[in-house]
Short mmCIF file of C-alpha atoms in Angstrom, two decimals:
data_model
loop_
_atom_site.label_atom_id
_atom_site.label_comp_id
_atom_site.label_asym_id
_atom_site.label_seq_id
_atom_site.Cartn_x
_atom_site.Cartn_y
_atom_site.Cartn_z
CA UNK A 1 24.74 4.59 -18.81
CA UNK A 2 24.09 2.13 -18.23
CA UNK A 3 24.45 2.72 -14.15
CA UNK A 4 26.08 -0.23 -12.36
CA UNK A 5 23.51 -3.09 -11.27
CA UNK A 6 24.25 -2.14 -7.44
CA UNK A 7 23.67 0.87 -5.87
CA UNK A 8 26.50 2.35 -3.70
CA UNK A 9 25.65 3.06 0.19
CA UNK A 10 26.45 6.74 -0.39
CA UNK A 11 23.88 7.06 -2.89
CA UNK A 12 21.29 4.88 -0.89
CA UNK A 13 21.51 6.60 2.37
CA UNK A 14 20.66 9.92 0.64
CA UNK A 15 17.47 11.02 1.80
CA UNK A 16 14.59 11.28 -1.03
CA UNK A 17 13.24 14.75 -0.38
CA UNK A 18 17.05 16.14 -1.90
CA UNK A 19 15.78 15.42 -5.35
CA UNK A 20 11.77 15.78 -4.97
CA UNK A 21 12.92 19.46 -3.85
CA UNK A 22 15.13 20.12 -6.92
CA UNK A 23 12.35 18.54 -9.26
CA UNK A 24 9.89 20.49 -7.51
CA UNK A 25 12.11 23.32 -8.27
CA UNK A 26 12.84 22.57 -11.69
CA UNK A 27 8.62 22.22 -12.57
CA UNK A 28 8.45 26.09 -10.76
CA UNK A 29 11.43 27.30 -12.67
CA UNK A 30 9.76 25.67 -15.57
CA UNK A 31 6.74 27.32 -15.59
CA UNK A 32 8.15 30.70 -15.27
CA UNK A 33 8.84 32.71 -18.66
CA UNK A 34 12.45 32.87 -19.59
CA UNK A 35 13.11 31.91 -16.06
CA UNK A 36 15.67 29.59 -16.88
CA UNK A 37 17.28 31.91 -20.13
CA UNK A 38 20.89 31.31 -19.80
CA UNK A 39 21.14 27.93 -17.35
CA UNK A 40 22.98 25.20 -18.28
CA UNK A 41 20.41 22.40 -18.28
CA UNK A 42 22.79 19.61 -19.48
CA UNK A 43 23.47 18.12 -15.98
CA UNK A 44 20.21 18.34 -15.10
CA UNK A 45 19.20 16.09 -17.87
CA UNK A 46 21.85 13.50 -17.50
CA UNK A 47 20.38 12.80 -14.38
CA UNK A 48 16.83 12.69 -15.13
CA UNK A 49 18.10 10.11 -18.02
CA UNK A 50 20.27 8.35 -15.93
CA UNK A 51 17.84 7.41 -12.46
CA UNK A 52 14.18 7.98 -14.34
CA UNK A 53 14.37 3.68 -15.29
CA UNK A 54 16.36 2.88 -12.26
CA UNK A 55 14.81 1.33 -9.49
CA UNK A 56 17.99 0.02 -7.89
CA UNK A 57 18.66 3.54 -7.32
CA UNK A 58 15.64 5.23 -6.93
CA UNK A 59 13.15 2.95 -5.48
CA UNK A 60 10.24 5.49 -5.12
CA UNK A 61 8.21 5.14 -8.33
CA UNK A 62 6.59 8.63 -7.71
CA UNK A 63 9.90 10.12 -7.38
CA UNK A 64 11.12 8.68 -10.75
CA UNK A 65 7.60 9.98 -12.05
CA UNK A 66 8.42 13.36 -11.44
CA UNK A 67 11.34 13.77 -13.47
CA UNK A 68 9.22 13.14 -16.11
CA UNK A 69 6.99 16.40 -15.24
CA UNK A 70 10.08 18.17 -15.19
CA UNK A 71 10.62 16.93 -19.09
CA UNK A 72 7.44 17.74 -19.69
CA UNK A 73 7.72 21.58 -19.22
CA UNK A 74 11.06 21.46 -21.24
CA UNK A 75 8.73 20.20 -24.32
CA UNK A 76 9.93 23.27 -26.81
CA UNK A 77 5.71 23.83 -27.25
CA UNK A 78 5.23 24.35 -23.86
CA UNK A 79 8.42 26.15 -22.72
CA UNK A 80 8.52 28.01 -25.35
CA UNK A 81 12.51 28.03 -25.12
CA UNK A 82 15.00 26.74 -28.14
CA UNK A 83 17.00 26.17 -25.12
CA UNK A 84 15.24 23.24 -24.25
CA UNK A 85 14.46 21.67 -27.72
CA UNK A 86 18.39 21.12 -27.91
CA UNK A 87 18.27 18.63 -24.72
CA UNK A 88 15.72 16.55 -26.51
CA UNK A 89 17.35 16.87 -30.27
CA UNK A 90 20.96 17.40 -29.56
CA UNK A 91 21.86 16.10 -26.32
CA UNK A 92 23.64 12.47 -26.75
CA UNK A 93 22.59 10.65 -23.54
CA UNK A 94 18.65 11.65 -24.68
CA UNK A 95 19.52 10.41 -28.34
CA UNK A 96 20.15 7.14 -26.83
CA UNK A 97 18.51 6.18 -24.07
CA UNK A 98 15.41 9.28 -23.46
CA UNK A 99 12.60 6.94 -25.55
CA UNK A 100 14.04 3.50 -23.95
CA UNK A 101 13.84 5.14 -20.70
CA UNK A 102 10.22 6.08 -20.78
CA UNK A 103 9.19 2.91 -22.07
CA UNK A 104 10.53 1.07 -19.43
CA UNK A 105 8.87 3.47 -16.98
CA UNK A 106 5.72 2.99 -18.72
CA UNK A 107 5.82 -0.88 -17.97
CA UNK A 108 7.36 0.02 -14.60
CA UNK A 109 4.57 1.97 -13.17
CA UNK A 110 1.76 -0.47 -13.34
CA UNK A 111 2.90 -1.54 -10.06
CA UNK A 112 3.90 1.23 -7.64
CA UNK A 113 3.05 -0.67 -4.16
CA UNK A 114 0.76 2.09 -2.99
CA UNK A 115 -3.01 1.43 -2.61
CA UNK A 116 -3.87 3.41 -4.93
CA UNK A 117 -1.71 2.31 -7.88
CA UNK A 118 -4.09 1.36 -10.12
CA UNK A 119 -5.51 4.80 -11.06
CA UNK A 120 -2.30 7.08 -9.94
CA UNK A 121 -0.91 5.11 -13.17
CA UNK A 122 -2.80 6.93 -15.48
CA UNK A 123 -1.97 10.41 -14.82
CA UNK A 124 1.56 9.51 -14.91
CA UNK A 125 1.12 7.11 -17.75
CA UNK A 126 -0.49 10.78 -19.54
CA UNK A 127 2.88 12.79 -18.71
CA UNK A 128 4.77 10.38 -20.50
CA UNK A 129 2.74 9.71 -23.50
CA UNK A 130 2.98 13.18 -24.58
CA UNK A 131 6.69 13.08 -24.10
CA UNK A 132 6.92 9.72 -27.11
CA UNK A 133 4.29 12.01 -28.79
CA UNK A 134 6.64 14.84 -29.13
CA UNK A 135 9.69 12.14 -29.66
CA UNK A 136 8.27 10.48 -32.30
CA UNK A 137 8.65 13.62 -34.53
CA UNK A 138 11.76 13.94 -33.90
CA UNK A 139 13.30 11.65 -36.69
CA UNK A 140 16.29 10.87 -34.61
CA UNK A 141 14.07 9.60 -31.63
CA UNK A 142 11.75 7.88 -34.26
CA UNK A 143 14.79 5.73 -35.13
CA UNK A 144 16.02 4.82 -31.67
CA UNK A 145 12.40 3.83 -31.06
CA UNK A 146 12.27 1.32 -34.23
CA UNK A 147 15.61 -0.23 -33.33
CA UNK A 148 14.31 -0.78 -29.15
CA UNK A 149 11.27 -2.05 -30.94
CA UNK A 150 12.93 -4.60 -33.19
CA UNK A 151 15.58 -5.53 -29.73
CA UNK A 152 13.07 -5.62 -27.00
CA UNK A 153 10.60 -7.57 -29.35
CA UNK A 154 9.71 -9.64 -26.64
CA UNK A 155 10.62 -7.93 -23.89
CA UNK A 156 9.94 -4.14 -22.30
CA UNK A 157 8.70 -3.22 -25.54
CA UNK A 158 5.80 -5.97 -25.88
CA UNK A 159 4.99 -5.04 -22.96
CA UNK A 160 4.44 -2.07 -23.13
CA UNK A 161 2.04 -2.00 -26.11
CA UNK A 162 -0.04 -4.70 -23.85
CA UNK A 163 -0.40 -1.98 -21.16
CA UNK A 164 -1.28 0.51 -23.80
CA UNK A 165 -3.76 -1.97 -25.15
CA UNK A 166 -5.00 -2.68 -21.62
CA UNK A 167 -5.32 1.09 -20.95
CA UNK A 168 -7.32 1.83 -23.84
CA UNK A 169 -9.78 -1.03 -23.38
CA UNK A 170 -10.44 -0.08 -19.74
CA UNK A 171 -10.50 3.89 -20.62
CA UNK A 172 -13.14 3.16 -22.82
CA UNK A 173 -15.15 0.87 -20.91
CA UNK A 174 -15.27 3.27 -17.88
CA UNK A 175 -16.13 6.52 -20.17
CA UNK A 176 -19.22 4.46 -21.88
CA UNK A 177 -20.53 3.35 -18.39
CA UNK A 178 -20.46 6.92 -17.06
CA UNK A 179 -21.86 8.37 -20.35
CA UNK A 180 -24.80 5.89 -19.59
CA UNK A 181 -25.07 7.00 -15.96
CA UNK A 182 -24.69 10.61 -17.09
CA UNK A 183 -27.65 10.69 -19.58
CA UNK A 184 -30.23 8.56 -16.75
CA UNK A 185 -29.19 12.01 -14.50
CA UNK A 186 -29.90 14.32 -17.48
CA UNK A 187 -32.81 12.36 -17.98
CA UNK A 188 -33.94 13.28 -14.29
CA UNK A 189 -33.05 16.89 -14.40
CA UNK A 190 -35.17 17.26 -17.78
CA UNK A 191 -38.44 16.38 -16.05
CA UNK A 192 -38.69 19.13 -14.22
CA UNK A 193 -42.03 18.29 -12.45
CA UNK A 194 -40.40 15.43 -10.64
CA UNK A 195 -37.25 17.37 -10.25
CA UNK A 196 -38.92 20.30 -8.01
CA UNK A 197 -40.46 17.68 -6.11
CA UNK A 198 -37.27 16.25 -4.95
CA UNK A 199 -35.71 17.70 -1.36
CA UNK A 200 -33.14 20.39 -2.39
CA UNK A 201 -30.47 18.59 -0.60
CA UNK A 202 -30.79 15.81 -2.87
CA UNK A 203 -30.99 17.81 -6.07
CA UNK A 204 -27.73 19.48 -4.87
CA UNK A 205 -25.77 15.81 -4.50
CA UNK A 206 -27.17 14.73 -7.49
CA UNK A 207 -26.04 17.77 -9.77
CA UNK A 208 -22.98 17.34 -7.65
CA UNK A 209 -22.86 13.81 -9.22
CA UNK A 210 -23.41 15.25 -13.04
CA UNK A 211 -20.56 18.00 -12.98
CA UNK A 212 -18.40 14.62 -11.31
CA UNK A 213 -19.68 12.28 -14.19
CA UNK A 214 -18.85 14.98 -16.85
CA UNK A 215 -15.30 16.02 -15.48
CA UNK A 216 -14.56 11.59 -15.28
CA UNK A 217 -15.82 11.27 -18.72
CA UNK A 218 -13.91 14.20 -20.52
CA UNK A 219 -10.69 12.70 -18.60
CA UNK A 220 -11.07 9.74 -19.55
CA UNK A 221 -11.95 9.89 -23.02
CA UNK A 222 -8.75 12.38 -22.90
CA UNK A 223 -6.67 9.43 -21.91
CA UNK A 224 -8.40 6.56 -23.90
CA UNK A 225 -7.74 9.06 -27.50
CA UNK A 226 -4.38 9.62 -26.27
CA UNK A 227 -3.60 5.53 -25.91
CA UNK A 228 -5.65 4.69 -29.41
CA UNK A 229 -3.68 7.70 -31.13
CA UNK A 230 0.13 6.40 -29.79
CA UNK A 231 -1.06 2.51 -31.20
CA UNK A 232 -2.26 4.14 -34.48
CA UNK A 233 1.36 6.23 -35.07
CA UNK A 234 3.63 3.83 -33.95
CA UNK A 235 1.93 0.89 -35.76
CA UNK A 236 2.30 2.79 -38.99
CA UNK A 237 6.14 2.15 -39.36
CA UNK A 238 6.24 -0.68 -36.67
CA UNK A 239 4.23 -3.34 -37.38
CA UNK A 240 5.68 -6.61 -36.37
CA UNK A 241 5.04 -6.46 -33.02
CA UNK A 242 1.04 -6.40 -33.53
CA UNK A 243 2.23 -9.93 -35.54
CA UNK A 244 3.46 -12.12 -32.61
CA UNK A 245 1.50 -14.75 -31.25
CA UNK A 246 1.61 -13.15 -28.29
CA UNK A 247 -0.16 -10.03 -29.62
CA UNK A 248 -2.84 -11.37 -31.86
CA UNK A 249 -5.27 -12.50 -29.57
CA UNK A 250 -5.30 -9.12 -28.09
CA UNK A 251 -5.20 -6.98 -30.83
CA UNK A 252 -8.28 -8.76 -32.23
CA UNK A 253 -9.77 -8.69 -28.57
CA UNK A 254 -9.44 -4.70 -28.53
CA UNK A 255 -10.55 -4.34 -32.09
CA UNK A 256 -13.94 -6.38 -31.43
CA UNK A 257 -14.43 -4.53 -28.27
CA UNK A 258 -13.95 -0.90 -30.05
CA UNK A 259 -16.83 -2.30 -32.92
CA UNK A 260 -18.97 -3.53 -30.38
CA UNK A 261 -18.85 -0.81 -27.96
CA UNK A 262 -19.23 2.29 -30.97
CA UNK A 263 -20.89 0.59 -33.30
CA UNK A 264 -23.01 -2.09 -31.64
CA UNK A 265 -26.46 -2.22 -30.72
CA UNK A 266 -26.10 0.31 -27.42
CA UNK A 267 -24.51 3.21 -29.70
CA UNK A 268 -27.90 5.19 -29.91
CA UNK A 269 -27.84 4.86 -25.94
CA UNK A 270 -24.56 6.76 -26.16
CA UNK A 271 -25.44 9.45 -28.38
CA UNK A 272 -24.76 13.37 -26.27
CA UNK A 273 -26.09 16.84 -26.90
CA UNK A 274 -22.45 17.58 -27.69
CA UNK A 275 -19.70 14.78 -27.53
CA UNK A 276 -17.07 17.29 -28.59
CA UNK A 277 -17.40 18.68 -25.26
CA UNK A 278 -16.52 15.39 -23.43
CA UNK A 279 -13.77 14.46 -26.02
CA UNK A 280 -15.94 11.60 -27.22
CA UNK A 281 -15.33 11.28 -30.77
CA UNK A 282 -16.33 7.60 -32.13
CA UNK A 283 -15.63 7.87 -35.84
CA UNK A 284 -12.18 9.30 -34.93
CA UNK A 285 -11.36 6.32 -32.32
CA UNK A 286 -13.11 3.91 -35.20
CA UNK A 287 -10.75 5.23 -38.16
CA UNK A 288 -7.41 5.15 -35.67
CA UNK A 289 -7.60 1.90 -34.86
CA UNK A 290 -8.75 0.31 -38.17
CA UNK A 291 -5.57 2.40 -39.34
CA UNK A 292 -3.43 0.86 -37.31
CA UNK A 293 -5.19 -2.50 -37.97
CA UNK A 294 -4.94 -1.29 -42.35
CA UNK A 295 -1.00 -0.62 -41.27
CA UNK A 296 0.04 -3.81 -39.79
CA UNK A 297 -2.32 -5.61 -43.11
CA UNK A 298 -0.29 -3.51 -45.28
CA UNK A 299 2.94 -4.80 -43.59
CA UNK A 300 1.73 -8.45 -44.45
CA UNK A 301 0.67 -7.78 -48.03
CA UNK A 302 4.57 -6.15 -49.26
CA UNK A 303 4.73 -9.56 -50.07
CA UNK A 304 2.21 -11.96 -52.60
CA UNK A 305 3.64 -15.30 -50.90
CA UNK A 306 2.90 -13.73 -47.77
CA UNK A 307 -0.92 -12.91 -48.52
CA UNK A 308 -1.21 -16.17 -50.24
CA UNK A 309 0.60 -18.18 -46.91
CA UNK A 310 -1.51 -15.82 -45.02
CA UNK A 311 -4.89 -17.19 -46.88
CA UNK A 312 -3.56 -20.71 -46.38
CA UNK A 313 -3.10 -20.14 -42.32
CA UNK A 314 -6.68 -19.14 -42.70
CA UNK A 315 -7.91 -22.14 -43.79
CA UNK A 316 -5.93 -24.19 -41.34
CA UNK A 317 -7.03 -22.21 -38.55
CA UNK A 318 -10.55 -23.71 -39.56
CA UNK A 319 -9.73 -26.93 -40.17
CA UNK A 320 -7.66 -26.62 -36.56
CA UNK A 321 -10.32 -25.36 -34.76
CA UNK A 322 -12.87 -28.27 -36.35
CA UNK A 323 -10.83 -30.54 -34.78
CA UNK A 324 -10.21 -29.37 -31.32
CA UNK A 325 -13.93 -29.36 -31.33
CA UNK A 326 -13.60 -33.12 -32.55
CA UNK A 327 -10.75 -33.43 -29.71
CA UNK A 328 -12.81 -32.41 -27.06
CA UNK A 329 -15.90 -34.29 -27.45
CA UNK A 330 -13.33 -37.61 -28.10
CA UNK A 331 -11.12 -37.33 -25.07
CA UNK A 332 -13.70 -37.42 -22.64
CA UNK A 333 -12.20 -37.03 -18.77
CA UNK A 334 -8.68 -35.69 -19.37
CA UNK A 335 -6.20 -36.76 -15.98
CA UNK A 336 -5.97 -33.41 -13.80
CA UNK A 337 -2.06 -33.48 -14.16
CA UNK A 338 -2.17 -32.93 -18.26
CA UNK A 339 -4.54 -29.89 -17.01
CA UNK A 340 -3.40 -25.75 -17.05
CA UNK A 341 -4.01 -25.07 -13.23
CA UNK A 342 -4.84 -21.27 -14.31
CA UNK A 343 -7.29 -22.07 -16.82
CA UNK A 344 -8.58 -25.94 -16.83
CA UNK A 345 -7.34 -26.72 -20.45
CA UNK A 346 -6.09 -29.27 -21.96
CA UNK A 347 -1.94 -28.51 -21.85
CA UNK A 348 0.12 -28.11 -25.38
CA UNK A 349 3.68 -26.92 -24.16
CA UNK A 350 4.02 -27.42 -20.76
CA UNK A 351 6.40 -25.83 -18.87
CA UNK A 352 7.52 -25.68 -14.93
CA UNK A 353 8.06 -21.95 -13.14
CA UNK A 354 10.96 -22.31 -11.35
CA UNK A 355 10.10 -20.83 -7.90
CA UNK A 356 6.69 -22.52 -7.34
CA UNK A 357 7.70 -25.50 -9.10
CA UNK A 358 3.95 -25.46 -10.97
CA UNK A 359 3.88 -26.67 -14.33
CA UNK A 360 1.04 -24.50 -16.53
CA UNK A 361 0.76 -24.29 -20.44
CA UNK A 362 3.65 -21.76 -21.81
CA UNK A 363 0.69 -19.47 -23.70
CA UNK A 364 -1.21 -19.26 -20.68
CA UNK A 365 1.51 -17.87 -18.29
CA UNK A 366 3.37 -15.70 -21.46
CA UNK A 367 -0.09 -13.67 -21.37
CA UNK A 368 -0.05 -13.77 -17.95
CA UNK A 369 3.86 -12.00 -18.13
CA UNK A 370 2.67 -9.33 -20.65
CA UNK A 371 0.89 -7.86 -17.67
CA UNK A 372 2.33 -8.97 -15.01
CA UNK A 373 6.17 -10.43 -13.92
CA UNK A 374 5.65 -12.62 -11.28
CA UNK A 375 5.15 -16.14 -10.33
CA UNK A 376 1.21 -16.27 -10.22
CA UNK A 377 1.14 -19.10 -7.47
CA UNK A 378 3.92 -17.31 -5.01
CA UNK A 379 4.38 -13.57 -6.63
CA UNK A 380 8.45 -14.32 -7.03
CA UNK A 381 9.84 -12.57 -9.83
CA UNK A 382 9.58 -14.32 -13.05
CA UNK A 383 10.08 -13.85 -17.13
CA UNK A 384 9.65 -16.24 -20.24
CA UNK A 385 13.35 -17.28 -20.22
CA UNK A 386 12.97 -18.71 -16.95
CA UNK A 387 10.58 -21.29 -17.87
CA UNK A 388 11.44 -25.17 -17.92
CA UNK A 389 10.00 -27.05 -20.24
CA UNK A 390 8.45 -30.02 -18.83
CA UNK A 391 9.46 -32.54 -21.63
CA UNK A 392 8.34 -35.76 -19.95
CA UNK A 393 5.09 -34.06 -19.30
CA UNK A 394 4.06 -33.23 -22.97
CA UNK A 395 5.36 -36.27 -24.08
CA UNK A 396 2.54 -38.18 -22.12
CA UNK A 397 0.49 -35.66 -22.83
CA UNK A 398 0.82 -35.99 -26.32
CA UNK A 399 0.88 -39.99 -25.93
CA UNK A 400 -2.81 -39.61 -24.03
CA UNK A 401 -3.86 -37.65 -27.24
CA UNK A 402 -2.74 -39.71 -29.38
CA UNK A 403 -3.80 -42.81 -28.22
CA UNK A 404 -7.54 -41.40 -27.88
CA UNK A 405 -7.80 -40.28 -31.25
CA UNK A 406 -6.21 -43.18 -33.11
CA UNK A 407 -9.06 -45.23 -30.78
CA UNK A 408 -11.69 -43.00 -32.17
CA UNK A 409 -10.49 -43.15 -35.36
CA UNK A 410 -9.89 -39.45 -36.02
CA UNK A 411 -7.47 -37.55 -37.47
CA UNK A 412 -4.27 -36.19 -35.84
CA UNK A 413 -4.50 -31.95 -35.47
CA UNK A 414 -2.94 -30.12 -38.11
CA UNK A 415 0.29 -29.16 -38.48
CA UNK A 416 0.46 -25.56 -37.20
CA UNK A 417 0.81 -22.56 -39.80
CA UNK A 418 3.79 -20.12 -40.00
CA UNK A 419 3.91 -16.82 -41.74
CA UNK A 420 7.53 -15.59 -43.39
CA UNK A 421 8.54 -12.41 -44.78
CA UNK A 422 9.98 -12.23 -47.25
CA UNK A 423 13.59 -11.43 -45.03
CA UNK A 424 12.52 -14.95 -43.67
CA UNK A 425 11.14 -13.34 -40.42
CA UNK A 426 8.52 -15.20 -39.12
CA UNK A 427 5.53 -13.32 -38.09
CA UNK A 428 2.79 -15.52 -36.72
CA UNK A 429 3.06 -18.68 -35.58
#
């Protein structure tokens, strides 16, 4: 580890099904008591490690997805084996690269090239979730995960907690639309008058549709817990992350949606007979993520020059937004070229993708990359490093600005707040 950037021809022409049939026979073996007493697992292992995050070797995204059932049913609570609980807490290749691995397969799956990608992502999203679960108690793990947090700050590891962010919102969303569908066909069953009245063909599709709604729901509510929980552990000890510019805006996005969704004025429309039974459990979901959101506070306020810097930011961020209001109203028709072509705003920092040639405004497309690692305008690969910064651009931009405001009379935009730790790390910018 790691394996060598290009796959040898040997290795390529091997056909799939050779190691689909010994996961396959690993998961059976798996699930068999003390079927698998006395076999040396080891090599077994170093593979899974060494082609789960490889692409280059193993292009199939499903296939790499399996190995991670088979790791699954090693989990020492579920085999019920010692055996296995040495692989994940004494083996050296899973000491340093196991949590790595399934992060970057985490990020990696979002985009699996089959048409139905955007749900099969879940299930195996599940699979490895409980895998960090169990890996974060192990204190070993818990330490290589900090240290790929504080390395990959801007890399697999932001995005990953943007797809976990993404997840959760969307989990959510869909299990509060179905809970509201559910309750208008409980609502229809209850009057039983009308019910008998109805052809029994019909009643039969739409109880069909009730046991459907309630099996959707208590999935995913099942998932959406299991995303808010991961957020709510791992922002206890590693906070910074939540801190980037980059992150902010979301984290405040998901933590109005939660309120407004639980808490808001359709909350009595969501109330169940028994919400245990679908996994819907509001004040748990509530207290998690105000947790994590108390956590990542906490991290700010080890230090008084940080609260008190913190404070200040707040008051610029007023005084900031005061103006662009000002800005707006005084620049009147801004020239199409000083424009973001994703999303018609005025451009701060802009910057030229090197495969469309497309200049946009650097926050705009870094949001974009959180999700998604492609050129927008042509789909070729892309990430922040490869942007250009289109100097001459922002300096006319900036000119144009300038020269309306000073014509206007008003004040030039405030100079933009920074928060330090006290390690000199900055944390918001």
């Amino acid at each position: 580890m790691p394996l060598l950037s290009d796959c040898p021809m040997e290795f390529a022409c091997m056909p799939e099904h050779f190691i689909e049939d010994a996961m396959e026979l690993l998961i059976f073996a798996s699930r068999i008591p003390k079927a698998l007493d006395g076999v040396m697992l080891d090599d077994f292992m170093n593979f899974i490690i060494m082609f789960m995050a490889s692409p280059q070797y193993i292009r199939n995204p499903y296939l790499r997805a399996k190995m991670v059932e088979v790791l699954n049913c090693w989990i020492p609570r579920r085999s019920g084996s010692s055996i296995t609980a040495s692989l994940f807490e004494g083996h050296q290749l899973s000491l340093e690269y196991l949590v790595r691995n399934l992060l970057k397969l985490y990020v990696d799956i979002e985009f699996t090239g089959s048409h139905t990608q955007f749900y099969d992502k879940f299930s195996i999203r599940h699979n490895i979730a409980e895998l960090l679960e169990y890996l974060w108690q192990v204190p070993s793990h818990r330490n290589a995960w900090r240290q790929i947090a504080k390395e990959e700050e801007k890399g697999v590891y932001l995005n990953f907690l943007n797809f976990l962010i993404n997840d959760s919102i969307f989990l959510l969303d869909e299990s509060l639309n179905r809970i509201l569908e559910l309750k208008k066909l409980e609502a229809e069953m209850a009057n039983t008058v009308e019910w008998e009245r109805r052809p029994a063909q019909e009643r039969q599709e739409r109880t069909r549709l009730f046991h459907s709604q309630e099996n959707l729901i208590r999935m995913d509510m099942k998932l959406a817990n299991e995303d808010v929980s991961m957020l709510a552990f791992t922002s206890e000890q590693i906070t910074v992350p939540f801190l980037l510019p980059e992150m902010v805006e979301r984290v405040a996005s998901m933590l109005n949606y939660f309120l407004l969704q639980l808490v808001g004025p359709q909350r009595k429309s969501l109330s169940l007979k028994d919400p245990e039974k679908y996994e819907f459990r509001p004040k748990e979901l509530l207290k998690q993520l105000f947790g994590a959101a108390a956590d990542v506070l906490r991290r700010i306020g080890e230090d008084g020059r940080v609260i008190q810097e913190f404070l200040d930011l707040g008051a610029k961020a007023k005084v900031a937004a005061t103006e662009a209001m000002d800005t707006e109203e005084t620049l009147g028709e801004i020239p199409d070229e000083f424009l973001d072509p994703i999303q018609y705003t005025l451009m701060k920092d802009p910057v030229i993708l090197p495969s469309s040639k497309i200049t946009v405004d650097r926050p705009v497309i870094q949001r974009h990359l959180l999700s998604d690692s492609t050129d927008p305008f042509n789909r070729s690969h892309l990430a922040v490093d490869m942007l250009i910064p289109n100097t001459e651009l922002k300096a006319r931009i900036e000119e144009f600005v300038r020269s309306k405001k000073h014509g206007e009379g008003l004040p030039l935009q405030a100079e933009k707040g920074v928060i330090h730790t006290s390690g000199d790390e900055m944390l918001i910018d």
